Each structure stands twice: as C-alpha cells, then as structure tokens.
Coordinates of C-alpha atoms in Angstrom, one line a residue:
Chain A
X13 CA 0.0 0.0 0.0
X14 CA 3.1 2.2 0.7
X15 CA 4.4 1.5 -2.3
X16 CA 1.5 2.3 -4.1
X17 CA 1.2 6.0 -2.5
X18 CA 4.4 6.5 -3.6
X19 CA 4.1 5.8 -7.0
X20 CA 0.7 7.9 -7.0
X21 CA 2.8 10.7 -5.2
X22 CA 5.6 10.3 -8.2
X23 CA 3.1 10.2 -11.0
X24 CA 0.9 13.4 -9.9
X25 CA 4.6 14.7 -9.6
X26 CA 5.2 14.4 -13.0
X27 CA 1.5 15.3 -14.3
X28 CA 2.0 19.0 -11.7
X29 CA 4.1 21.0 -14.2
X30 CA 2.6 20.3 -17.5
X31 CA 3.5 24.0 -19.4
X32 CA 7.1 23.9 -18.7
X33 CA 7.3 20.1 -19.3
X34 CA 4.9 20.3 -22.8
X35 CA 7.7 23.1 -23.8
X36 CA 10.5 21.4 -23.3
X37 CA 9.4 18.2 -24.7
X38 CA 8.1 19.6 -27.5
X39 CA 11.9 21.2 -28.0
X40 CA 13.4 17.9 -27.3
X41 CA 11.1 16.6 -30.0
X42 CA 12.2 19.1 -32.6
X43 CA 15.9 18.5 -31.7
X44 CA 15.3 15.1 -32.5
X45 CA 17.2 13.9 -28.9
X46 CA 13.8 12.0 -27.9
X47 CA 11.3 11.0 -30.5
X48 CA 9.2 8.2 -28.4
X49 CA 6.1 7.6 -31.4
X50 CA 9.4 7.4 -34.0
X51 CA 11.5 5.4 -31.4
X52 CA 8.3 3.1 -30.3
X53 CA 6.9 2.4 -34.1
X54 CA 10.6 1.9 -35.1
X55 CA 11.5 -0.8 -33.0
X56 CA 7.8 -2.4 -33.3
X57 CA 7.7 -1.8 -36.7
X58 CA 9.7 -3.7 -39.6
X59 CA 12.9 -2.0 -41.0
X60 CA 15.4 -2.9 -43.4
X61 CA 18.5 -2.6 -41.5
X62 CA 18.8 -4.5 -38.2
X63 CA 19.5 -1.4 -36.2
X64 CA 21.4 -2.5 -32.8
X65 CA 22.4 0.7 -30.7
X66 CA 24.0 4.1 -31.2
X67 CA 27.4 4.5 -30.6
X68 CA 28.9 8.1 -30.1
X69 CA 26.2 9.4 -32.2
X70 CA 26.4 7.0 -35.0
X71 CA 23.6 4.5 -35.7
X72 CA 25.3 0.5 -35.0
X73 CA 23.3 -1.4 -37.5
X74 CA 23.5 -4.5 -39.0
X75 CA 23.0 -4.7 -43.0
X76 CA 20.6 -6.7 -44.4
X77 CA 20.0 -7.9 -48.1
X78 CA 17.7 -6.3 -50.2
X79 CA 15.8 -8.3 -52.8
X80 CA 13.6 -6.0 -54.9
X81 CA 11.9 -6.5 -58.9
X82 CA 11.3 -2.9 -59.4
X83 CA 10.0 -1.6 -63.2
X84 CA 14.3 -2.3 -64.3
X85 CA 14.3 -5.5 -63.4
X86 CA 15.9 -7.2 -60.3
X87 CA 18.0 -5.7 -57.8
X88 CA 19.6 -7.5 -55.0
X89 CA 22.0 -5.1 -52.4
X90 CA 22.5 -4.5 -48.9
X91 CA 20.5 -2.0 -46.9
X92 CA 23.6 -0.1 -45.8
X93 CA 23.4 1.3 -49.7
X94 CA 20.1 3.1 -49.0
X95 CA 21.2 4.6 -45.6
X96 CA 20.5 8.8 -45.1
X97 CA 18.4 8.8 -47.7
X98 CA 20.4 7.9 -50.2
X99 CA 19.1 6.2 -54.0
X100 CA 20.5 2.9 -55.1
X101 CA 19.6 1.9 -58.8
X102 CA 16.8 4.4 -58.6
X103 CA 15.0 2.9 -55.2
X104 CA 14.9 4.6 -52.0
X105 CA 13.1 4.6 -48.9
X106 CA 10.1 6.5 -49.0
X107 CA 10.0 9.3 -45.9
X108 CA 6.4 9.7 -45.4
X109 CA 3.5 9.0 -47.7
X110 CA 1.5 6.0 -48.0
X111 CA 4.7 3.7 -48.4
X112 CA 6.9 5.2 -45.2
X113 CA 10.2 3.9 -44.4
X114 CA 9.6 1.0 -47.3
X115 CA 11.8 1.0 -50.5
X116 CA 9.8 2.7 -53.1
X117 CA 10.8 4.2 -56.8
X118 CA 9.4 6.4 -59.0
X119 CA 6.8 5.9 -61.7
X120 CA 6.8 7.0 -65.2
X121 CA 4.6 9.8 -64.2
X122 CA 6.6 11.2 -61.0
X123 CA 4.6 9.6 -58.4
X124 CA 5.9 7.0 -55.7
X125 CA 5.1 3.1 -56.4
X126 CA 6.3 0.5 -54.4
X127 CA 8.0 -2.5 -56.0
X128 CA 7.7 -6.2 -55.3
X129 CA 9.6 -6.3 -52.3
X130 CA 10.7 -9.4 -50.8
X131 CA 13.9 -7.8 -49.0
X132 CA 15.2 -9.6 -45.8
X133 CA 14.3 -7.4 -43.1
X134 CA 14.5 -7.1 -39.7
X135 CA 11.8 -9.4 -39.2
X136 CA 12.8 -11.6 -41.9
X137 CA 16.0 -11.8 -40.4
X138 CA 14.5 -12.8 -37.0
X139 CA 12.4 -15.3 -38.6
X140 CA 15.3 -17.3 -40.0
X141 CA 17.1 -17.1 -36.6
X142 CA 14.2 -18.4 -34.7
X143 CA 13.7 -20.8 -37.2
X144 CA 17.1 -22.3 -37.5
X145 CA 16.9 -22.3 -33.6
X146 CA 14.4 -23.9 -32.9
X147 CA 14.8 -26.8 -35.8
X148 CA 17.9 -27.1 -33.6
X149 CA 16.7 -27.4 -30.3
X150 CA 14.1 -30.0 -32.0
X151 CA 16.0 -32.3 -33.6
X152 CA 19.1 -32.0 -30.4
X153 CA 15.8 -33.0 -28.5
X154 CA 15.2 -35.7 -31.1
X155 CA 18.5 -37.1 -31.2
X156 CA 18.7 -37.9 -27.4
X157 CA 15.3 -40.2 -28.4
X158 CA 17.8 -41.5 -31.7
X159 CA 20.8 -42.0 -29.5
X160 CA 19.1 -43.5 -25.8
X161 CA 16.4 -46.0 -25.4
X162 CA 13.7 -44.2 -24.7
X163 CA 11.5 -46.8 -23.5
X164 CA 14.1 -47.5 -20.8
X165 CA 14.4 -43.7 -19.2
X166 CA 13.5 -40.9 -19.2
X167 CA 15.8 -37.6 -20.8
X168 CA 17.2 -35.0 -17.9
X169 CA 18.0 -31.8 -18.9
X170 CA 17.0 -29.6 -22.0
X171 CA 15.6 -32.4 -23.5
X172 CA 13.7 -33.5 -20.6
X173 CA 12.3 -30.1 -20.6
X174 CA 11.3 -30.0 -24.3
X175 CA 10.1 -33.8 -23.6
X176 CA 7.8 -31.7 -20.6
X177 CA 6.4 -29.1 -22.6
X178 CA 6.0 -31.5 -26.1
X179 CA 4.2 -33.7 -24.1
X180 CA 2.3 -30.9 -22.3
X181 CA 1.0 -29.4 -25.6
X182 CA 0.5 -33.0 -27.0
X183 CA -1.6 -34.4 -24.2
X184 CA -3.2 -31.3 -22.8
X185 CA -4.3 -29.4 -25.9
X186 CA -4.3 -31.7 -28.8
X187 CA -5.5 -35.4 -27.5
X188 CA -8.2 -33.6 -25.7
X189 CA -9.8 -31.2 -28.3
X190 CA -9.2 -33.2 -31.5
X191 CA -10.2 -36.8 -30.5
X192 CA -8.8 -40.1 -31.7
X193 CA -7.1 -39.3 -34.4
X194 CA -5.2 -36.3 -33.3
X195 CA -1.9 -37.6 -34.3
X196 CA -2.1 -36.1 -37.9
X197 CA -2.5 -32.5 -36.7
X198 CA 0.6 -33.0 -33.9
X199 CA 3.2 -32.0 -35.6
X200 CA 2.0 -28.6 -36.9
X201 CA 0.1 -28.1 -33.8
X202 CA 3.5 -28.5 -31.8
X203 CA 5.3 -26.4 -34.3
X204 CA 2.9 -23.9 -34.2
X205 CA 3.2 -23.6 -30.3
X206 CA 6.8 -23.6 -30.7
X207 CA 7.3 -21.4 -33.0
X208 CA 5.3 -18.8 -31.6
X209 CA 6.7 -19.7 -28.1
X210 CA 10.1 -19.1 -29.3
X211 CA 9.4 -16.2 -31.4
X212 CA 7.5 -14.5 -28.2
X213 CA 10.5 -15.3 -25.8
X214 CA 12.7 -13.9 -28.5
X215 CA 11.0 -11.0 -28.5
X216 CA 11.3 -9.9 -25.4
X217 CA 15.0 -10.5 -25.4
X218 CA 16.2 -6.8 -26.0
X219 CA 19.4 -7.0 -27.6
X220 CA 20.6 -8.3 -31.2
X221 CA 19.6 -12.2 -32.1
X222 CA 16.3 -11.0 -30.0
X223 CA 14.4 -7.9 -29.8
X224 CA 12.4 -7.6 -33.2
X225 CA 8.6 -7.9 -32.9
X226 CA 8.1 -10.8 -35.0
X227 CA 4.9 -12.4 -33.7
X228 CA 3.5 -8.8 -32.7
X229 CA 3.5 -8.7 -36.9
X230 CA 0.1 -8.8 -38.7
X231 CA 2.2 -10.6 -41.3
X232 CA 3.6 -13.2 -39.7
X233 CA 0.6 -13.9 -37.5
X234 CA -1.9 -13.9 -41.2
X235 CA 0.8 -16.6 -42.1
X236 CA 0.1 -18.7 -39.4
X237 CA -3.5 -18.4 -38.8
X238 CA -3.8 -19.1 -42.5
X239 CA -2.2 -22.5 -41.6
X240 CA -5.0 -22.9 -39.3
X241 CA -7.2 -22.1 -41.4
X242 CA -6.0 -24.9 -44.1
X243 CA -5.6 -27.3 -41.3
X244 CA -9.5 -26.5 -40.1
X245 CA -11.4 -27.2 -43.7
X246 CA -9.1 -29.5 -45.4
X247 CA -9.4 -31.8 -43.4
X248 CA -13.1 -31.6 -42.0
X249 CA -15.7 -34.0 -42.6
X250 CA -18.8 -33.9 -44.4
X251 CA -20.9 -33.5 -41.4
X252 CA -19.1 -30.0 -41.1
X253 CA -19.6 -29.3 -44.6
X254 CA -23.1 -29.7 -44.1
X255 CA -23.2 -27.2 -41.0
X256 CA -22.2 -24.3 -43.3
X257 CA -23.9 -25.4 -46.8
X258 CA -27.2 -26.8 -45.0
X259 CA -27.1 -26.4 -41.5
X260 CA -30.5 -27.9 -39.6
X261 CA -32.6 -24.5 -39.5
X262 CA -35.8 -23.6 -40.8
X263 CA -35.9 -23.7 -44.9
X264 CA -36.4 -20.2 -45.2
X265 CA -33.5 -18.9 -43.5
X266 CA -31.4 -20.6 -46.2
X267 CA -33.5 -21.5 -49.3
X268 CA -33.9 -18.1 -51.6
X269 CA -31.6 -16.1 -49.8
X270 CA -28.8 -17.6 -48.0
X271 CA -28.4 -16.4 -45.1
X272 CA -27.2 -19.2 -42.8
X273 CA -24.6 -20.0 -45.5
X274 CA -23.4 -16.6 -45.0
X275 CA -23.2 -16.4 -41.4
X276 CA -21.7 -20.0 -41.7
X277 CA -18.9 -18.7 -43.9
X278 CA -18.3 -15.7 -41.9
X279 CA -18.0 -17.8 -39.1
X280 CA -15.6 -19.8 -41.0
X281 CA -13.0 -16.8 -41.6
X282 CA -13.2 -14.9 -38.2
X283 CA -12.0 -18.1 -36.2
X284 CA -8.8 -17.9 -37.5
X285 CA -8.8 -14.1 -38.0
X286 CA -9.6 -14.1 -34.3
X287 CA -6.2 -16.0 -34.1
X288 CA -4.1 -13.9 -36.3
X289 CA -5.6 -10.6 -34.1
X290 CA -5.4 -12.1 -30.7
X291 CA -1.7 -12.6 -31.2
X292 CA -0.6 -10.2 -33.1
X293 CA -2.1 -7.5 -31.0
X294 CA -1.1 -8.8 -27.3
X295 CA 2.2 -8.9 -28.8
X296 CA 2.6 -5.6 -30.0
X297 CA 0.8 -4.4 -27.0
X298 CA 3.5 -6.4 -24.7
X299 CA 6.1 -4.5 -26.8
X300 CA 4.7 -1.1 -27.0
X301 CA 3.8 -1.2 -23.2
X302 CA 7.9 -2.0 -22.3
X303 CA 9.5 0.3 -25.2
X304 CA 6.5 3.1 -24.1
X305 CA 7.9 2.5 -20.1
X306 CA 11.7 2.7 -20.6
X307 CA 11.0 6.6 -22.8
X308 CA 9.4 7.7 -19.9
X309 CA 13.2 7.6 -18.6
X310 CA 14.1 9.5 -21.5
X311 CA 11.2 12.1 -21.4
X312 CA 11.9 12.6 -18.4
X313 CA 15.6 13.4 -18.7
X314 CA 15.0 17.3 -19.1
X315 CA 12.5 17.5 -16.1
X316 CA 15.3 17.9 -13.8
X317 CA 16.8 15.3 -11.8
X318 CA 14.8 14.9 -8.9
X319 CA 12.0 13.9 -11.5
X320 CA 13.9 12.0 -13.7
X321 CA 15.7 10.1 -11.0
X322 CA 12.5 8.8 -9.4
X323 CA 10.8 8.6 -12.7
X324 CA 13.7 6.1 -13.6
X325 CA 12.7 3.8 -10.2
X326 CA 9.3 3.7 -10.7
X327 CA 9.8 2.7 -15.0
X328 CA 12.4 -0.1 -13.7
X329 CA 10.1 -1.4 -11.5
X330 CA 7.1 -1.6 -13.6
X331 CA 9.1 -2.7 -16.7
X332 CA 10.6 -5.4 -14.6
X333 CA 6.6 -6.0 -14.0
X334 CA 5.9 -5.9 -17.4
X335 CA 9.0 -7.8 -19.1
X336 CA 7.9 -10.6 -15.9
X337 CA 4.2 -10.3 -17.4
X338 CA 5.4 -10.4 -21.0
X339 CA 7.1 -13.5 -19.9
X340 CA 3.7 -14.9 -19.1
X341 CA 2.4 -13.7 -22.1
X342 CA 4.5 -15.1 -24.1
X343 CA 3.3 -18.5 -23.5
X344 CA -0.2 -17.7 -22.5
X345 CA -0.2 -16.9 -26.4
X346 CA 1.7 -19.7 -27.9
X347 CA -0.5 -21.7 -25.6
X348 CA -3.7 -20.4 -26.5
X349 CA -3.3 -20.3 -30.3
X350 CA -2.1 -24.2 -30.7
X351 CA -5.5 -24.5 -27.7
X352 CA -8.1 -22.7 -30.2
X353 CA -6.3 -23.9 -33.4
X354 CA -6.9 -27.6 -32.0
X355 CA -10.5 -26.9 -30.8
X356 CA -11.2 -25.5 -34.6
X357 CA -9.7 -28.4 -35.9
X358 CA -11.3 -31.0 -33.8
X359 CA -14.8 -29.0 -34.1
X360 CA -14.6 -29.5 -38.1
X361 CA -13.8 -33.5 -36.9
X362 CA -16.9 -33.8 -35.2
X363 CA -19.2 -36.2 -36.2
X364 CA -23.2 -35.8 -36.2
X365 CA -24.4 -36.2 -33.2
Chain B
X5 CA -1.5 2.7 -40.4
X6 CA 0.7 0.2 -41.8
X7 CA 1.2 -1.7 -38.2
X8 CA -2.4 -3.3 -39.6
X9 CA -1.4 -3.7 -42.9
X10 CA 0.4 -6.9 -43.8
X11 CA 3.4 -6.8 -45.5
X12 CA 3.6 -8.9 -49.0
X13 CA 7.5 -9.4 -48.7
X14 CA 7.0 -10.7 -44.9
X15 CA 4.3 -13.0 -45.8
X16 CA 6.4 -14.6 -48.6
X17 CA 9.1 -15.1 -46.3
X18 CA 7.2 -16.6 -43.7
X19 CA 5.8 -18.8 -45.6
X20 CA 8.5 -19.9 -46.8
X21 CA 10.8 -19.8 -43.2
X22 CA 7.3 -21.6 -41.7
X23 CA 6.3 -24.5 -44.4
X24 CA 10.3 -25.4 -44.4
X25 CA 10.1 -25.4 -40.1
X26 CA 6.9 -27.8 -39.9
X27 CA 8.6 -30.1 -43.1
X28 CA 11.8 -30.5 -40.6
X29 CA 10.2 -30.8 -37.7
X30 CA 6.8 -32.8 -38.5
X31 CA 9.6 -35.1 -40.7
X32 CA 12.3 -35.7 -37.9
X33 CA 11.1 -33.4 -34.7
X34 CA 7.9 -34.3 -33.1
X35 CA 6.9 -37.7 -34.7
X36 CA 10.4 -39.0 -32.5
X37 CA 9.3 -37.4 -29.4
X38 CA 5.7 -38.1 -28.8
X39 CA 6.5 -41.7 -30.6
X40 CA 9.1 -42.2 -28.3
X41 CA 7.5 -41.1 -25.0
X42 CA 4.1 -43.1 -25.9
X43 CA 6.3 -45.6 -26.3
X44 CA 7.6 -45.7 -23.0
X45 CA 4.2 -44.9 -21.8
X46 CA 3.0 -48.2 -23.4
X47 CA 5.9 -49.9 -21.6
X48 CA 5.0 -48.4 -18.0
X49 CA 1.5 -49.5 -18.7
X50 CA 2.8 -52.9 -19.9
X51 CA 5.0 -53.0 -16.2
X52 CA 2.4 -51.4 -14.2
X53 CA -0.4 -54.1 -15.8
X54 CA 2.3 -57.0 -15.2
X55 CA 2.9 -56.1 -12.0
X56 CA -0.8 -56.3 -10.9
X57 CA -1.0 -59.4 -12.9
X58 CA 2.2 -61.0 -10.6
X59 CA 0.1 -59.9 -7.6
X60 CA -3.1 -61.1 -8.8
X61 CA -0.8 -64.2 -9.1
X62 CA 0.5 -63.5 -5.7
X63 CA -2.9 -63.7 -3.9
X64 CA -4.0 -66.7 -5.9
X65 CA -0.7 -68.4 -4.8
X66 CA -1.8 -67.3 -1.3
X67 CA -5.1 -68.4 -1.7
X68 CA -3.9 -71.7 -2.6
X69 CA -1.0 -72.1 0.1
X70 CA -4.3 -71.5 2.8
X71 CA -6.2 -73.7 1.0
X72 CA -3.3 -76.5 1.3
X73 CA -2.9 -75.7 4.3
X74 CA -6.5 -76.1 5.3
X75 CA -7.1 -79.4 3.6
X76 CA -3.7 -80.4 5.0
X77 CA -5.1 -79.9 8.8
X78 CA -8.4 -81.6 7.2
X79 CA -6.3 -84.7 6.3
X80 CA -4.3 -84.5 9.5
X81 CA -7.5 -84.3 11.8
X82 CA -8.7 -87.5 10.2
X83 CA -5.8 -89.1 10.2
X84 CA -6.0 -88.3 13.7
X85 CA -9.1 -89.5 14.1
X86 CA -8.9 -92.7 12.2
X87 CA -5.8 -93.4 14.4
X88 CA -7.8 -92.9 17.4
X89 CA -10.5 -95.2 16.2
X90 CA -7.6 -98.0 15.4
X91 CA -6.2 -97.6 18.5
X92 CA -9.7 -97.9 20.4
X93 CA -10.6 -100.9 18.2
X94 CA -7.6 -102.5 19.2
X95 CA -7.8 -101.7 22.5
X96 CA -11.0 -103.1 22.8
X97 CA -10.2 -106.3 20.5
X98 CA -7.3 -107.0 22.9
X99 CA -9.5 -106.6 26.1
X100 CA -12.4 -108.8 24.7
X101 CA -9.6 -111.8 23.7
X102 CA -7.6 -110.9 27.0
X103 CA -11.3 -111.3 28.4
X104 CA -11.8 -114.7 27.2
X105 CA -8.4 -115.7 27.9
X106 CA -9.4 -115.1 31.4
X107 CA -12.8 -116.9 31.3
X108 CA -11.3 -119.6 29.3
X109 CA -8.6 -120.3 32.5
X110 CA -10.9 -119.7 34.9
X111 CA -13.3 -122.2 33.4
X112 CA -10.1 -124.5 33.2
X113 CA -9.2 -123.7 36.9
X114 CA -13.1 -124.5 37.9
X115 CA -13.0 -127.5 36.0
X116 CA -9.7 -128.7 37.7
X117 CA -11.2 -127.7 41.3
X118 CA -14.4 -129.9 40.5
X119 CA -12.0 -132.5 39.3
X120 CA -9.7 -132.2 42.3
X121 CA -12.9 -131.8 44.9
X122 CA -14.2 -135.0 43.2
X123 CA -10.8 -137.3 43.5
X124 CA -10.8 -135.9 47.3
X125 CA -13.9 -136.6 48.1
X126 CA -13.7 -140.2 46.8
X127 CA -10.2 -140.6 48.8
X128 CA -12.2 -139.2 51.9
X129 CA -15.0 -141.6 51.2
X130 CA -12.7 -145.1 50.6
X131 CA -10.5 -143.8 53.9
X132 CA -14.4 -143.0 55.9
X133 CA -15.2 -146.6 54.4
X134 CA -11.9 -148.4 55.6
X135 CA -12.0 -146.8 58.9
X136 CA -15.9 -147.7 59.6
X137 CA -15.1 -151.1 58.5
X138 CA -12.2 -151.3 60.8
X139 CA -14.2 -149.6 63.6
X140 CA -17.4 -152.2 62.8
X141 CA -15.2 -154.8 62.8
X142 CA -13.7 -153.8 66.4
X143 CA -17.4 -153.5 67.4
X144 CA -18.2 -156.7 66.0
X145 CA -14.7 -158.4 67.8
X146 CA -15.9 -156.3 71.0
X147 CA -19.4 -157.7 70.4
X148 CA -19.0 -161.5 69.5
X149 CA -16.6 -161.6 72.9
X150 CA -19.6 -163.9 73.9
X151 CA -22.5 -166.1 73.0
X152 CA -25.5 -163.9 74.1
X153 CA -24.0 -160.8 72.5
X154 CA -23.6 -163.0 69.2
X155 CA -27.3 -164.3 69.5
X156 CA -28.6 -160.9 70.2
X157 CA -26.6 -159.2 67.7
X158 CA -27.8 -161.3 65.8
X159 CA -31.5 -160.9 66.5
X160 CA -30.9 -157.1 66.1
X161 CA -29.6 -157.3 63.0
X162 CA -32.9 -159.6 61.8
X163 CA -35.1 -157.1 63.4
X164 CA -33.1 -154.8 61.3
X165 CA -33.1 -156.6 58.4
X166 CA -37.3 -157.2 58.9
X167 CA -37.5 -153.7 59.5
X168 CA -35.5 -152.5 56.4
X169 CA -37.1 -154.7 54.6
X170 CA -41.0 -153.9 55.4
X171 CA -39.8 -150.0 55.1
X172 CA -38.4 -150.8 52.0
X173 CA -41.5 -153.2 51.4
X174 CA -43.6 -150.2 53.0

C-alpha cells in the first residue's frame, strides 16, 4: 500500500508542471534527442536494417539484403546502400506517404510506387534465426530419443524439458480437443506452439539475435493463422460441410436467400482471424507497453533530476513488471493459439451427433 | 496505419521460413518425441499391468498355500481321528480276547477244582469206608466176645433186616 502512495505521489509529480514540461518536450522533440512515437513504431515496426544501438552518435546497425523486382528488373543489395536517404539503382526509402520507411521508386509519371519487395528485413532476419533455432533445439531433442532407449528412461535436462512441454501441448491441448485421431495435426500443432513460443521469448530479449517484434507482426501472425485455417477445412468432414452449406434450420433462412450459409462462412473466416488478431495484438501491446515505459526515462531526462531520477525507479520497477508479465504472455499466447487452433480443428472433426 | 497492414515481402518469407520449419520438424522433430515417449508410456503400462497381474498371481498363490494348508489340517485331523479309532478298536479287541483268555482259565481252573474236589472226596469216602469197617469190625470183635452178645446181635440185625425190609417193602 506504501508502495502504491508512492508511486501515485511520483506520477501526480510528473503530471503537476505540465507547461514547462509540454515546452520542453516539445523542443526535445524538434531536436530530434527523444522521438518516443518514432522510437516506439521503429522498434515495433519492420525495418530494413537491423538497427542495434547508437554508438557516439552513430547508428550501430546491422545490413541486411535487399531483394527488390522494381520496373528495371531485379535488384539484389545491402540496406547499408540506401542509408540517409540515399538512391541505389533508382529505389529509396520513402520518408512519409503511403509507403513510409519501405523502398519505393518512382513511376513513369513522377509519383511513388512500391516494387515487389521481398527484401530480408528485420523481421525476416528474426524469422530465419528463430527458425534455425528452434529446428535445432528440436532435432538436439530428437536425437537424445535416436541415441538412448527411450523406453528404458526418461531424458534429464534440456531435452527433458522439451520432452515436458512437447508432451504438455501434446496431451493437454491436442489429445483432448481433436479426439482419436489427433496424431495427424501434432506436428503442426506443436510447431505452431513452438514457433510462436520461441518467437514470443525472442521478442522480449532486448538485444541483437532477439528484440524484433516478429509475432507482434500482422504478417507473420496472417501466415500462421492461415495454416490454421488450411488445417480446419481441409481436413473436415462432411458433417461440417453440411453445417455451413445446410445447417439444420428452418428452410427459409437458407433457401432463396442464403443467409445461414453466410453467417456460416463468416464464421468460418473470423475463427482464424480471431487467431491472427489475438496474437498479433497482445504482442505488439507487450512490446509497446515496455518500449512506451523505458521513454518515460528519457522524457523525463529534461524534467530535472529529482523527477527523472524517481521517474527512472518507478519505469524499472514496472518494466521489470511488465517484461515478468510479458514472460507470461509469451506463453499464454503460444499456448492459447495451438489450444483454439486444435478446438477448430477438432470442431470441423466432429461427427453428427 | 501500416502496423495493420500486412506486408507482401513478410508474408512470402514466412511462408516460406514456416512451411520449411513444420517439413523439418513434422519429418524428424515431433513424430520422434511423442513416438518415443508413448512408447515408454505403453511400456510403463505394460509393467504397471504386469505387476498387478504378478500380484493377482501373488494372492492366488496365497489363496492356494491357505487352502493347502487347510485341507492339510483336514487330512491331519482325520488321520488323527482314524488313528484314534484303530487304537480304540484295538484296545477293545485286545481286552475282549484278554477277556476270554481269562474266562477260558478260569473255566479251566473251575473244572480242575471240581476235578480235584471229586478225586478228594472219593479218597475221603474209601478212607471213611476203611476206617468204619475197621471200627465195625472192632465193634463186631468187641461184640461177638460172647454167645448172648452174638445171639442178640444177631436178633438185632434180623429185626433190622425185617424192619429195612417192610420200610423198603412199605
């Protein structure tokens, strides 16, 4: 309760001298020294360049390739050529407009289009290096099965843990909601959960090989629940088939005009839309939430010291909070998209009853 | 704002990062884990159903050991009691042949006392004989001394003989 009054005390603090603070931020903001929206949509946001830290006022950053089929044809370079501003071949990156911060060129008639793009970003980049991990920490769990008798102990260690939280997911979430014959939907059900687990952990990791906001990505998430959505109605039986083309309602709801077979269908897309916004946007919440707490430090640098230096305890505690509940999070999601993705999946499995 | 707008280049490359992840992993991943562990499920349900089978087995061999046991102390009891019943019947054989044994020599010893009795009492009877002869014929010597005593003697012994004789006759 103490602690509580103090932070209150520290917050109103902050809020009492609005004018001079507004000012000064608003000069801070012009000096470019603390831009939080450009920082915070930056680092949540995709970018060509893996940007790591500044160092004495330069930006570290990794390169990454770009691959882009513009109107001339292919072009394949590294993202340190289109640094500042600068053209490569004709492409740059757009500054504002429709297409910000994405490589752009210019049409015959002067205005900005966007090529076809399929440059290794940031989140690209992050992708490959959660995939390669985890097909490693797989298949180092699968060879302990390859290498011991399994029948005759049990693994200790990493791959007793991955043995823990396979069997976990396997038991829990798919035996349960698909039914007996939930063994051909294991394997991308526990990819799925690992994948996103791993990505979400990696996430919240703040420096290089972690740190990019790949599962907080509409993309990446569409991607995913578009596997779900394969997975639901290609495999479903013809009693589910009949739920959405003639479900068991009164003829005039779906003779002349259609409309359970609307509903039906819409129903059919928003389950795994549901999935693709669920995770995508507690993930980019969980990211904005932690980038938007550790500003406040920042902001709060020209508010005098006194301010800034109890600002500082109050952001460390509730980021140490938040990374704790992004922690949670992180699994919670992984956890409830392979638990809804199976329920889907095992609803389109079930047979009349 | 393009945070809700999916990117086409992303997309590809998830795809692409994502179909070649499950491939791996659904190929040589997770089929080996889950295999493996329900394996070794199947085998602890294998030990766990053998082991209640063995004590099943136990109980059964314990159910059998009492009921050995049981008939044993059947069988011993009427062994027992058989035995008693031999011994009693030979008990009571030997006392009914020791019992005619006994009758049989005291009948023997009866017989010989009778015998013996008899043989006595015809010694007593030839010595009571001898000695009244000798005594009658002292009488008669003491009596035939002199003539009257012989004539009256020999009266009496008419009178006698009448009288004997008319009793008999009588």
């Amino acid at each position: 309760m103490k602690l509580f009054k103090f932070i209150a005390v520290l917050l109103l603090m902050s809020l009492w001298q609005p004018v001079s603070a507004q000012e000064k931020l608003e000069d801070d903001v012009k000096d470019g020294s603390v831009d939080v929206a450009d920082m915070l949509f930056g680092h949540i946001g995709d970018s060509y360049g893996w940007h790591i830290t500044d160092w004495n006022g330069k930006h570290v950053t990794i390169p990454l390739p770009c691959i882009v089929r513009s109107s001339t044809g292919w072009h394949c370079f590294m993202s340190s050529e289109l640094e500042h501003g600068h053209r490569y071949e004709g492409l740059f990156i757009a500054q504002e407009g429709r297409y910000q911060d994405k490589i752009v060129e210019y049409g015959e008639n002067g205005e900005i289009i966007r090529p076809f793009d399929i440059s290794i970003t940031k989140n690209v980049a992050s992708l490959m290096f959660t995939a390669v991990l985890l097909v490693f920490l797989v298949l180092y769990t699968a060879r302990w099965y390859r290498r011991n008798d399994a029948s005759e102990k049990a693994p200790k260690g990493f791959a007793g843990l991955m043995e823990m939280m396979v069997m976990m997911v396997n038991d829990d979430l798919v035996k349960p909601s698909i039914g007996p014959d939930y063994r051909k939907y294991t394997p991308y059900l526990l990819t799925v959960f690992f994948f996103i687990f791993l990505s979400n952990l990696l996430g919240i990791v703040p420096f290089f090989p972690g740190g990019a906001n790949v599962t907080g990505n509409i993309a990446v998430t569409l991607v995913l629940a578009l596997c779900t959505f394969v997975a639901i109605n290609l495999f479903a039986n013809r009693h589910y088939w009949k739920e959405i083309l003639w479900p068991d309602v009164p003829v005039f709801l779906k003779f002349p005009i259609p409309l359970m077979q609307i509903i039906e269908i819409f129903g059919m897309i928003t389950k795994p839309f549901s999935l693709m916004v669920r995770l995508f946007a507690n993930i980019l919440a969980g990211h904005a939430m932690i980038l938007g707490l550790v500003s406040v430090i920042f902001v709060t640098a020209k508010l005098g010291p006194v301010i800034n230096g109890s600002m500082t305890v109050v952001t460390m505690l509730f980021g140490v909070f938040m990374d704790c509940l992004e922690l949670l999070v992180a699994f919670i999601q992984a956890y409830v998209f392979t638990m809804l993705s199976s329920v889907f999946i095992g609803m389109s499995r079930q047979e009349e009853h | 704002m393009n945070l809700m707008l999916p990117d086409s280049g992303l997309i590809f490359w998830m795809t692409i990062i994502f179909a070649i992840v499950f491939f791996i992993l659904a190929k040589f991943g997770f089929p080996m884990i889950t295999g493996m562990v329900e394996k070794r499920a199947k085998r602890i349900d294998d030990a766990i159903s053998a082991a209640r089978k063995a004590e099943e087995a136990i109980a059964h061999l314990d159910q059998e050991k009492e009921r050995i046991i049981s008939e044993t102390r059947a069988e011993q009891a009427q062994m027992k009691k058989e035995a008693a019943q031999e011994r009693d019947r030979m008990i009571a054989e030997a006392q009914d042949q020791a019992r005619a044994e006994a009758q049989k020599i005291i009948e023997d010893a009866r017989q010989k006392i009778a015998e013996e009795r008899d043989a006595a009492l015809r010694e007593v009877r030839r010595e009571v004989a001898i000695l009244s002869l000798s005594i009658a014929e002292k009488i008669v010597r003491e009596n035939l001394s002199s003539d009257e005593k012989q004539k009256a003697l020999a009266d009496k012994m008419a009178d006698e003989a009448s009288d004997l004789y008319g009793v008999s006759k009588s």
